[in-house]
CSV table of C-alpha atoms in Angstrom, one decimal:
chain,number,residue,atom,x,y,z
A,1,PHE,CA,6.1,-15.8,3.6
A,2,LYS,CA,9.9,-17.1,2.7
A,3,PRO,CA,11.6,-13.7,1.4
A,4,GLU,CA,12.4,-14.5,-2.2
A,5,LYS,CA,12.7,-12.6,-5.5
A,6,ASP,CA,10.1,-11.4,-7.5
A,7,ARG,CA,7.7,-13.7,-5.0
A,8,TYR,CA,6.2,-10.7,-3.6
A,9,HIS,CA,4.5,-7.6,-5.3
A,10,LEU,CA,3.2,-4.0,-2.9
A,11,TYR,CA,0.1,-2.1,-4.0
A,12,ILE,CA,0.0,1.2,-2.9
A,13,ALA,CA,-2.1,4.5,-3.9
A,14,HIS,CA,-0.3,8.0,-3.3
A,15,ALA,CA,-3.3,9.9,-1.7
A,16,CYS,CA,-2.6,7.5,1.3
A,17,PRO,CA,0.3,8.3,3.4
A,18,TRP,CA,0.5,4.6,5.2
A,19,ALA,CA,0.9,3.4,1.5
A,20,ASN,CA,3.6,5.9,0.7
A,21,ARG,CA,5.5,5.1,3.6
A,22,ALA,CA,5.8,1.3,2.4
A,23,GLN,CA,6.4,2.3,-1.2
A,24,ILE,CA,9.5,5.2,0.6
A,25,VAL,CA,10.9,1.9,2.8
A,26,ARG,CA,11.2,0.0,-0.1
A,27,LYS,CA,12.8,2.3,-2.2
A,28,LEU,CA,15.7,3.3,0.6
A,29,LYS,CA,16.3,-0.3,1.0
A,30,GLY,CA,17.3,-0.8,-2.3
A,31,LEU,CA,14.0,-3.5,-2.8
A,32,GLU,CA,12.6,-2.2,-6.0
A,33,LYS,CA,14.1,-5.0,-8.1
A,34,PHE,CA,12.7,-7.3,-5.3
A,35,ILE,CA,9.1,-6.2,-4.8
A,36,SER,CA,6.9,-5.1,-8.2
A,37,LEU,CA,4.8,-2.4,-7.6
A,38,SER,CA,1.5,-1.0,-8.7
A,39,ILE,CA,0.0,2.4,-8.0
A,40,VAL,CA,-3.4,3.0,-8.4
A,41,HIS,CA,-5.3,6.4,-9.5
A,42,PRO,CA,-5.8,8.7,-7.3
A,43,THR,CA,-9.4,9.2,-6.9
A,44,TRP,CA,-12.1,6.6,-5.8
A,45,GLN,CA,-15.0,5.0,-7.9
A,46,GLN,CA,-17.3,3.0,-7.3
A,47,THR,CA,-16.4,-0.8,-7.5
A,48,LYS,CA,-18.5,-2.8,-8.5
A,49,PRO,CA,-21.3,-0.1,-10.1
A,50,GLY,CA,-24.5,-2.1,-10.3
A,51,VAL,CA,-24.3,-4.6,-7.4
A,52,ASP,CA,-23.7,-2.1,-4.9
A,53,ASP,CA,-22.5,1.9,-3.4
A,54,HIS,CA,-19.4,1.1,-2.5
A,55,CYS,CA,-16.5,3.3,-3.9
A,56,GLY,CA,-12.4,2.7,-3.5
A,57,TRP,CA,-9.1,2.4,-5.1
A,58,VAL,CA,-9.3,1.7,-8.8
A,59,PHE,CA,-6.5,0.6,-11.2
A,60,ALA,CA,-6.2,2.5,-14.5
A,61,ASP,CA,-3.2,3.8,-17.2
A,62,GLU,CA,-1.9,7.1,-17.0
A,63,ASP,CA,-3.8,7.4,-20.3
A,64,THR,CA,-7.4,7.2,-18.8
A,65,ALA,CA,-9.3,10.3,-16.9
A,66,LEU,CA,-11.1,9.9,-14.3
A,67,SER,CA,-13.5,12.1,-11.9
A,68,SER,CA,-14.3,12.1,-8.2
A,69,THR,CA,-17.6,10.4,-7.0
A,70,GLU,CA,-18.9,13.7,-6.4
A,71,GLY,CA,-17.8,14.3,-10.4
A,72,PHE,CA,-15.3,16.8,-9.6
A,73,GLY,CA,-12.6,17.7,-12.2
A,74,SER,CA,-11.4,14.8,-14.6
A,75,PHE,CA,-7.6,14.1,-15.3
A,76,LYS,CA,-4.9,11.5,-16.0
A,77,VAL,CA,-2.4,11.0,-13.5
A,78,LYS,CA,1.6,10.2,-14.6
A,79,GLY,CA,3.2,7.5,-12.6
A,80,ILE,CA,0.5,5.4,-12.2
A,81,ILE,CA,0.7,1.8,-12.8
A,82,PRO,CA,-2.1,-1.0,-13.2
A,83,ASP,CA,-2.2,-4.0,-11.4
A,84,TYR,CA,-0.8,-6.8,-14.4
A,85,VAL,CA,0.0,-9.1,-11.7
A,86,ASN,CA,-3.5,-10.2,-10.9
A,87,GLY,CA,-5.2,-7.7,-13.5
A,88,ALA,CA,-7.4,-6.4,-10.9
A,89,LYS,CA,-9.4,-3.2,-11.8
A,90,THR,CA,-9.6,-2.4,-8.3
A,91,VAL,CA,-8.1,-3.1,-5.1
A,92,ARG,CA,-11.6,-4.1,-3.8
A,93,GLU,CA,-10.9,-7.7,-6.2
A,94,LEU,CA,-7.4,-8.2,-4.9
A,95,TYR,CA,-9.6,-9.0,-0.6
A,96,GLU,CA,-12.1,-10.7,-2.2
A,97,LYS,CA,-10.0,-12.8,-4.6
A,98,VAL,CA,-8.7,-13.9,-0.8
A,99,THR,CA,-11.5,-13.8,1.0
A,100,ASP,CA,-15.5,-13.4,1.7
A,101,LYS,CA,-15.3,-11.9,4.9
A,102,LYS,CA,-16.9,-7.9,5.0
A,103,VAL,CA,-13.1,-6.5,5.3
A,104,THR,CA,-11.8,-2.7,4.4
A,105,PHE,CA,-10.4,-2.7,1.1
A,106,SER,CA,-7.3,-0.7,1.9
A,107,VAL,CA,-3.8,0.2,0.7
A,108,PRO,CA,-0.9,-0.8,1.5
A,109,ILE,CA,-1.3,-4.6,0.1
A,110,LEU,CA,2.1,-6.3,0.6
A,111,TRP,CA,1.0,-9.3,-1.5
A,112,ASP,CA,2.6,-13.2,-2.1
A,113,LYS,CA,2.2,-14.1,-5.8
A,114,LYS,CA,3.6,-17.7,-5.5
A,115,LEU,CA,0.7,-18.3,-3.1
A,116,ASN,CA,-2.0,-15.4,-4.6
A,117,THR,CA,-2.7,-14.0,-1.1
A,118,ILE,CA,-2.4,-11.0,0.9
A,119,VAL,CA,0.7,-11.3,3.3
A,120,ASN,CA,-0.2,-8.3,5.4
A,121,ASN,CA,-2.0,-4.8,5.0
A,122,GLU,CA,-0.9,-2.8,7.6
A,123,SER,CA,2.4,-0.2,6.9
A,124,SER,CA,3.9,-0.6,9.8
A,125,GLU,CA,4.2,-4.8,9.5
A,126,ILE,CA,4.8,-3.8,6.2
A,127,ILE,CA,7.9,-1.7,6.7
A,128,ARG,CA,9.3,-3.4,9.5
A,129,ILE,CA,9.1,-6.7,7.1
A,130,PHE,CA,10.9,-4.5,4.4
A,131,ASN,CA,13.5,-2.8,6.6
A,132,SER,CA,14.8,-6.2,7.9
A,133,ALA,CA,13.4,-9.3,6.2
A,134,PHE,CA,14.6,-8.5,2.3
A,135,ASN,CA,17.9,-8.0,3.7
A,136,GLU,CA,19.9,-11.0,1.6
A,137,PHE,CA,18.1,-8.9,-1.1
A,138,ALA,CA,18.6,-5.0,-0.5
A,139,GLU,CA,20.7,-3.0,-2.0
A,140,ASN,CA,21.2,-1.2,1.3
A,141,PRO,CA,21.0,-4.1,3.5
A,142,ASP,CA,23.2,-2.4,6.2
A,143,LEU,CA,20.3,0.6,6.1
A,144,ASP,CA,18.4,-0.1,9.7
A,145,LEU,CA,15.1,2.1,9.8
A,146,TYR,CA,14.4,0.3,13.0
A,147,PRO,CA,17.2,0.4,15.2
A,148,GLU,CA,16.8,-1.4,18.5
A,149,SER,CA,18.4,1.3,20.5
A,150,HIS,CA,15.6,3.8,19.3
A,151,ARG,CA,13.1,1.9,19.1
A,152,GLU,CA,11.3,3.2,21.7
A,153,ARG,CA,11.3,7.0,20.3
A,154,ILE,CA,10.8,5.7,17.3
A,155,ASP,CA,7.1,4.0,18.5
A,156,GLU,CA,6.6,6.9,20.4
A,157,VAL,CA,6.9,9.7,17.3
A,158,ASN,CA,5.0,7.2,15.4
A,159,GLU,CA,2.2,7.6,17.7
A,160,TRP,CA,2.1,11.1,17.5
A,161,ILE,CA,2.8,11.1,14.0
A,162,TYR,CA,-0.6,8.6,12.9
A,163,ASP,CA,-3.3,10.6,14.8
A,164,ASN,CA,-1.9,14.2,13.7
A,165,ILE,CA,-0.3,14.2,10.4
A,166,ASN,CA,-1.0,10.7,8.8
A,167,ASN,CA,-4.2,9.8,10.9
A,168,GLY,CA,-5.4,14.1,9.9
A,169,VAL,CA,-5.1,13.4,6.2
A,170,TYR,CA,-8.1,11.2,6.3
A,171,LYS,CA,-9.7,13.7,9.2
A,172,SER,CA,-9.7,17.1,6.4
A,173,GLY,CA,-10.6,14.4,3.5
A,174,PHE,CA,-13.7,12.7,4.6
A,175,ALA,CA,-14.8,15.8,6.4
A,176,ARG,CA,-18.2,16.8,5.8
A,177,SER,CA,-18.4,20.8,6.8
């Protein structure tokens, strides 16, 4: 996947800490003009009503009020951005467009608009891609968020953050008691 202007698109959810870090690195490196963005509604919805019970990320516009799958609340969200690249209504549609394998329909997704496929959906890999692969397009190419001299320590801290902070959001979000 060659770095090219306007070739890539990032899909995120502000409710997902891993997706947010991809968006943060995109911003810090100054890649907004080169890597476009879609942001899903923060409440999960059924992705194929009448077909199965799967609930996941959906695209909406700022004027669409959605309630949770449990029926709590109904609200509009400012700052969400529909999928104008593929016209998908759900993140699930993006995955099903490229594979028929059983996968987790997660964000972030780095999408290749030229090849119509998923480049990567692992936030730690996406932020490393953004950190260096797009430097020729970045407004801040000299900003190195993963310097060689600090990588071992960064990896140690990331391991702690993964379990105690980022994954903690999901542990509490999916808790039943």
